[in-house]
PDB file of C-alpha atoms in Angstrom:
ATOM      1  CA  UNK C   1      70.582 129.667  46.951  1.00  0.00           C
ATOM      2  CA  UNK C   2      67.987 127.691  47.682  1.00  0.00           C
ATOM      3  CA  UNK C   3      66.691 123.861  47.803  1.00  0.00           C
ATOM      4  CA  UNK C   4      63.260 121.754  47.687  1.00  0.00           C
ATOM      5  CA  UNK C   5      62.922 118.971  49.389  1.00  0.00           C
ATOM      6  CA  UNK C   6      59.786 116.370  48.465  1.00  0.00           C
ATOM      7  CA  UNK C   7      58.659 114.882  51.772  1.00  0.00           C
ATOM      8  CA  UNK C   8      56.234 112.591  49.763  1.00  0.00           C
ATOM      9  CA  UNK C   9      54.297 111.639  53.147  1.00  0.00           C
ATOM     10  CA  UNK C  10      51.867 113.053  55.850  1.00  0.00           C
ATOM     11  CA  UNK C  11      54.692 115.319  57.991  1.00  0.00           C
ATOM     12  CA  UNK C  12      54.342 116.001  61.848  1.00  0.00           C
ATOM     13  CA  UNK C  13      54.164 119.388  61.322  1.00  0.00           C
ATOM     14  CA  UNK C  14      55.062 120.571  64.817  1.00  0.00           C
ATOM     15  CA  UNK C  15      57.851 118.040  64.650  1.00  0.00           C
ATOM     16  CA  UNK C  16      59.524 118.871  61.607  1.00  0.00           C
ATOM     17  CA  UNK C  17      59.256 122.856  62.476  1.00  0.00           C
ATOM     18  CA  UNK C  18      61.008 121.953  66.563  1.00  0.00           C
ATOM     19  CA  UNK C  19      63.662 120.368  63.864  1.00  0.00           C
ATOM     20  CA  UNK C  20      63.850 123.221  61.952  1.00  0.00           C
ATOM     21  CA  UNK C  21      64.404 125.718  64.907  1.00  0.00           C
ATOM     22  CA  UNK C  22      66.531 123.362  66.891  1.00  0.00           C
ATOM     23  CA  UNK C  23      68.793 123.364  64.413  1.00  0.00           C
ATOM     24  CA  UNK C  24      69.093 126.889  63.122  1.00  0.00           C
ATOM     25  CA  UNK C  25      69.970 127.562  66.975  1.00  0.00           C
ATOM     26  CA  UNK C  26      72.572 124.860  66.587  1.00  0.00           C
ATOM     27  CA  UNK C  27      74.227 125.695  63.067  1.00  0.00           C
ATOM     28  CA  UNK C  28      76.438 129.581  63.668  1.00  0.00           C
ATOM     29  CA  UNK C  29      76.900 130.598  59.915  1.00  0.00           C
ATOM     30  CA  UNK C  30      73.074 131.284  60.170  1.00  0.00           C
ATOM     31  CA  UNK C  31      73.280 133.453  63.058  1.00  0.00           C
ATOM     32  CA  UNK C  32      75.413 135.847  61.056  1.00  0.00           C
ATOM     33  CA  UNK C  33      74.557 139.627  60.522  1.00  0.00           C
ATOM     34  CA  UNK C  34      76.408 142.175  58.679  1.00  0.00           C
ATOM     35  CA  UNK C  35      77.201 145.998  58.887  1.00  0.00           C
ATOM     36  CA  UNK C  36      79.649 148.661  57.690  1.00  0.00           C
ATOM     37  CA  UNK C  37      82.134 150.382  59.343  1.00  0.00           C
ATOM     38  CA  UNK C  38      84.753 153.324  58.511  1.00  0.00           C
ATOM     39  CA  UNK C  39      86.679 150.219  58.466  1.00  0.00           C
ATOM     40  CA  UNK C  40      84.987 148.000  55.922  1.00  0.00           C
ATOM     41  CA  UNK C  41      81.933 145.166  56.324  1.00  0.00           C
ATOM     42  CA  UNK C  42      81.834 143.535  59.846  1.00  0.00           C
ATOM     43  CA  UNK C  43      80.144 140.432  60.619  1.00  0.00           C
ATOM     44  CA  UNK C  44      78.209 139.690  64.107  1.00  0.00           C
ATOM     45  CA  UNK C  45      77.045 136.679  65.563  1.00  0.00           C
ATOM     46  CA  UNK C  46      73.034 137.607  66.417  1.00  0.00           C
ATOM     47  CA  UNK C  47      70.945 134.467  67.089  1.00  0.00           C
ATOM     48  CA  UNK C  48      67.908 135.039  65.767  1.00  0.00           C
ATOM     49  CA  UNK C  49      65.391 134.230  68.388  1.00  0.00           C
ATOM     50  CA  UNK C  50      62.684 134.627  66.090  1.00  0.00           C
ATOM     51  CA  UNK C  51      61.934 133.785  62.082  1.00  0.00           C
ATOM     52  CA  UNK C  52      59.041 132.897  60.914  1.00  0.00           C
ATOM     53  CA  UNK C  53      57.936 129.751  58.756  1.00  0.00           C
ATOM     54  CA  UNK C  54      54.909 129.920  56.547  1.00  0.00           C
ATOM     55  CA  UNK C  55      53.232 127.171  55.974  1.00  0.00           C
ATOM     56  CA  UNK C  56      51.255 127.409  52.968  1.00  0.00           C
ATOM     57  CA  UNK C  57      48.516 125.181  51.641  1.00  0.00           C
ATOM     58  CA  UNK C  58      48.165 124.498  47.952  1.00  0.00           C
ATOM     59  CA  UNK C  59      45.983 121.368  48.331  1.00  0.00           C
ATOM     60  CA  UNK C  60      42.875 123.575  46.272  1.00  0.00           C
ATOM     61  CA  UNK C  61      44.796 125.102  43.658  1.00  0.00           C
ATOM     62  CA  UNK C  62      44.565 123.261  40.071  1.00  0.00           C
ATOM     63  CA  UNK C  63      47.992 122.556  40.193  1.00  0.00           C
ATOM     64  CA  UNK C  64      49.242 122.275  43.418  1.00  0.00           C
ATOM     65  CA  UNK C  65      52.866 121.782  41.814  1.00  0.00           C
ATOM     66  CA  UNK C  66      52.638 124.480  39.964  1.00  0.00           C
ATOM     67  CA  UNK C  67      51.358 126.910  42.194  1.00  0.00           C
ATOM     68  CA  UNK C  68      53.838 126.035  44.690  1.00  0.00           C
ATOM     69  CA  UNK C  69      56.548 126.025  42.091  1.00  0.00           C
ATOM     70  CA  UNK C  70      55.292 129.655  41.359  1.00  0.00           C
ATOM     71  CA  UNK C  71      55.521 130.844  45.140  1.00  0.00           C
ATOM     72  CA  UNK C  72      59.102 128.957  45.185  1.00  0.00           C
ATOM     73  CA  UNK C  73      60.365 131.136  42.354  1.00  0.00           C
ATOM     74  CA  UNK C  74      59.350 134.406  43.736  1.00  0.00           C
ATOM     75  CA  UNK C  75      60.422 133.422  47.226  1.00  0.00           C
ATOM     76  CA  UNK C  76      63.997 132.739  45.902  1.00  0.00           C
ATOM     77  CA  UNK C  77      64.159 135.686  44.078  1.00  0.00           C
ATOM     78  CA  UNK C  78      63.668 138.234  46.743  1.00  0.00           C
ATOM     79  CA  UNK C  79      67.064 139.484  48.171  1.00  0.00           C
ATOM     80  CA  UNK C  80      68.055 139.255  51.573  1.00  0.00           C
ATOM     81  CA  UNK C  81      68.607 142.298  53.906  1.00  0.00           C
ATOM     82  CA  UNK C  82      72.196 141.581  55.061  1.00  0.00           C
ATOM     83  CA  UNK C  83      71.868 144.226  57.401  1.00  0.00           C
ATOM     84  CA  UNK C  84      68.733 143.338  59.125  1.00  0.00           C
ATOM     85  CA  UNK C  85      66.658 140.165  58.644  1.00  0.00           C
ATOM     86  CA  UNK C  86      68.216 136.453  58.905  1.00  0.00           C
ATOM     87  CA  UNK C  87      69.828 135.199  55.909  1.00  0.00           C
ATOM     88  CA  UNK C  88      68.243 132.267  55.416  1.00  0.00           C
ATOM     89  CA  UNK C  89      64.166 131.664  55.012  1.00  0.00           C
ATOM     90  CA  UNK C  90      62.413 128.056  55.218  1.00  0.00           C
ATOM     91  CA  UNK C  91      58.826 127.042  54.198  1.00  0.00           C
ATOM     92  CA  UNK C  92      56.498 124.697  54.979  1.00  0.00           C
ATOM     93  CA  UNK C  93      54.335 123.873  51.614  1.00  0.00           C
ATOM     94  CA  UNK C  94      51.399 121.279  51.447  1.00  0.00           C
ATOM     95  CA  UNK C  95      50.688 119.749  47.887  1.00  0.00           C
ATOM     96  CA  UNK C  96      48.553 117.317  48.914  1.00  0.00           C
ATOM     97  CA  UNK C  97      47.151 115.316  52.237  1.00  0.00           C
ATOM     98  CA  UNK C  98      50.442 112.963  52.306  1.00  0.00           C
ATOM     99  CA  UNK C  99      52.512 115.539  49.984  1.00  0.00           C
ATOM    100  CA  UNK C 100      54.775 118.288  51.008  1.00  0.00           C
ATOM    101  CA  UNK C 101      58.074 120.517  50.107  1.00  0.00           C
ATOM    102  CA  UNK C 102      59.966 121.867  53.126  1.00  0.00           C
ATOM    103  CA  UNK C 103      61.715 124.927  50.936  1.00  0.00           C
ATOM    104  CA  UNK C 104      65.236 126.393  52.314  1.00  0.00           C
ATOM    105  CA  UNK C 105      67.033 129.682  50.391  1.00  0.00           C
ATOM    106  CA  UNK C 106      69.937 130.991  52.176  1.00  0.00           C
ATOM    107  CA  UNK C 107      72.088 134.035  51.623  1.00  0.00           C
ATOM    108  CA  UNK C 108      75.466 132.840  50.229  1.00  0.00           C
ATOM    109  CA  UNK C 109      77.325 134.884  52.774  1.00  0.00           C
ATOM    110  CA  UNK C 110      75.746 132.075  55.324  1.00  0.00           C
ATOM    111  CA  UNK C 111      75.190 129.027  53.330  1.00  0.00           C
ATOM    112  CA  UNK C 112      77.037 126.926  50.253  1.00  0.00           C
ATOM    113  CA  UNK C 113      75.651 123.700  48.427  1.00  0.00           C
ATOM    114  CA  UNK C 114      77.477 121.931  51.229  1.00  0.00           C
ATOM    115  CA  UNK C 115      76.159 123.453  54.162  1.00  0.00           C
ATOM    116  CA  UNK C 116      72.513 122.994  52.211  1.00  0.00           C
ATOM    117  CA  UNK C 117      73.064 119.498  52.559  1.00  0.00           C
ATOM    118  CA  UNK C 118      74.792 119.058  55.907  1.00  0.00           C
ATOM    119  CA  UNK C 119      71.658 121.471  57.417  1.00  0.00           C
ATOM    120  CA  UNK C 120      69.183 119.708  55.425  1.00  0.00           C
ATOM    121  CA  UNK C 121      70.702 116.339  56.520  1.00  0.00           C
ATOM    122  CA  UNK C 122      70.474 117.704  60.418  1.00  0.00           C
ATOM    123  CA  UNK C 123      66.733 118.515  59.911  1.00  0.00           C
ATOM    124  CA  UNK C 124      66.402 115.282  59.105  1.00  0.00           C
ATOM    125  CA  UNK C 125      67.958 113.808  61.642  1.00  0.00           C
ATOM    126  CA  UNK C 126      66.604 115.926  64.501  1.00  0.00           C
ATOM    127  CA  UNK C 127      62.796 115.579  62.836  1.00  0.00           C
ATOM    128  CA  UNK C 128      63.980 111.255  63.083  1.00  0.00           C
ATOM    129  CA  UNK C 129      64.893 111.428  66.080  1.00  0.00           C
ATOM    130  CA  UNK C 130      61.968 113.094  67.671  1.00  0.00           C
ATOM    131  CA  UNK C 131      59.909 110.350  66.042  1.00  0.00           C
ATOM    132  CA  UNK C 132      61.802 107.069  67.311  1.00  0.00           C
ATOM    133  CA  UNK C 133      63.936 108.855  70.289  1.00  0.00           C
ATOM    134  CA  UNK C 134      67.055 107.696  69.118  1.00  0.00           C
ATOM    135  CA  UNK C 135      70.327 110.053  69.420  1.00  0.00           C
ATOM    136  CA  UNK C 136      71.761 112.239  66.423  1.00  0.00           C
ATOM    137  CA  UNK C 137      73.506 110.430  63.600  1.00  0.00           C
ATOM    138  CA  UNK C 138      74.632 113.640  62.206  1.00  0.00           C
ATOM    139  CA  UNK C 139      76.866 115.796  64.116  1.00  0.00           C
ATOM    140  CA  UNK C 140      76.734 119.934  64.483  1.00  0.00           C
ATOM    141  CA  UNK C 141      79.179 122.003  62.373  1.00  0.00           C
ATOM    142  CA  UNK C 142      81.772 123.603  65.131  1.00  0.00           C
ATOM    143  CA  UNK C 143      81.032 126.918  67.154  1.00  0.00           C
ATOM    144  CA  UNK C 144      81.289 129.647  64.954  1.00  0.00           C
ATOM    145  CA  UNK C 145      82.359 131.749  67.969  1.00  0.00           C
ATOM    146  CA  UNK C 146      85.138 129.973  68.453  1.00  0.00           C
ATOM    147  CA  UNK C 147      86.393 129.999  64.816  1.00  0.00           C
ATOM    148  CA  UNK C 148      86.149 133.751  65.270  1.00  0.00           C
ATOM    149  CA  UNK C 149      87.940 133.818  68.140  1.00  0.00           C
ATOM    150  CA  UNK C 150      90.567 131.779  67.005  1.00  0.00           C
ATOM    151  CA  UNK C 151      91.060 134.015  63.844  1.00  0.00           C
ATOM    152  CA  UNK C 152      91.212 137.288  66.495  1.00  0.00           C
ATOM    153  CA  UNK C 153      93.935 135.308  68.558  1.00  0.00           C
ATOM    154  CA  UNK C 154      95.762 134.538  65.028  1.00  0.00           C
ATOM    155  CA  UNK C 155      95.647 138.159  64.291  1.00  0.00           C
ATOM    156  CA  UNK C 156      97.143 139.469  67.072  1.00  0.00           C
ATOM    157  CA  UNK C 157      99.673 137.338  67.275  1.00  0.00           C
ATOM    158  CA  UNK C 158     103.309 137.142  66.396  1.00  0.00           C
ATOM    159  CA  UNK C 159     103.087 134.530  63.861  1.00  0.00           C
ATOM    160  CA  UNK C 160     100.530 136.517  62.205  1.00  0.00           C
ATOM    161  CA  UNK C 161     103.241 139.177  62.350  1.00  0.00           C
TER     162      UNK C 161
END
């Protein structure tokens, strides 16, 4: 899955990427890894401390648009390595001087149109605030952790029973 956003303006580009990183550390479903087992697929909670984020410049091509449309296509098309890599990949991609597209594509084992938004809406938000220091409209989806351990306490319990 994956999602364009026009930021039709110059972009603090050190700003909007602390945003970016801030909230992937703050968001658990993107922390998620996978394996197999005799037993079936596991999932583990692995923060990555590290992903990178091109930022590409299209300002000389022809068609900046296009071109970045192009590199959007091919991006989105490339499957994830559940076992390895994070499952999610953002992009920084300058059209123009005051033109850009921050570009998200997640795994759906991490991600659905409604965590899109609620991310993209935190990126936002954190980007905002570091421009007028105000505090966080939007607030963080619960610990993932503790849903886990919640559903290992439900499972080993008699009213799972």
């Amino acid at each position: 899955m994956g999602e364009c956003i026009e930021l039709p303006r110059a972009v603090d580009v050190v700003r909007i990427e602390h945003a970016l990183r801030e909230a992937v550390r703050g968001v658990d479903a993107l922390h998620l890894r996978f394996s197999v087992s005799p037993d079936g697929p596991v999932q583990h909670v692995v923060p990555p401390d590290d992903w990178p984020l091109p930022r590409l410049d299209f300002r000389d091509e022809p068609d900046p648009h296009r071109a970045a449309r192009a590199w959007i296509d091919h991006d989105v098309d490339r499957p994830f390595d559940v076992h390895g890599e994070p499952l999610f990949r953002f992009a920084l991609l300058q059209l123009a001087d005051d033109r850009w597209v921050l570009y998200a594509t997640y795994h759906h084992l991490v991600n659905d149109g409604c965590g899109m938004w609620r991310t993209a809406k935190f990126v936002a938000d954190l980007y905002t605030r570091g421009t007028i220091g105000a505090p966080p409209a939007e607030r963080l989806p619960g610990s993932y952790r503790a849903l886990i351990e919640a559903e290992q306490a439900y499972r080993g319990s008699e009213e799972h029973a």
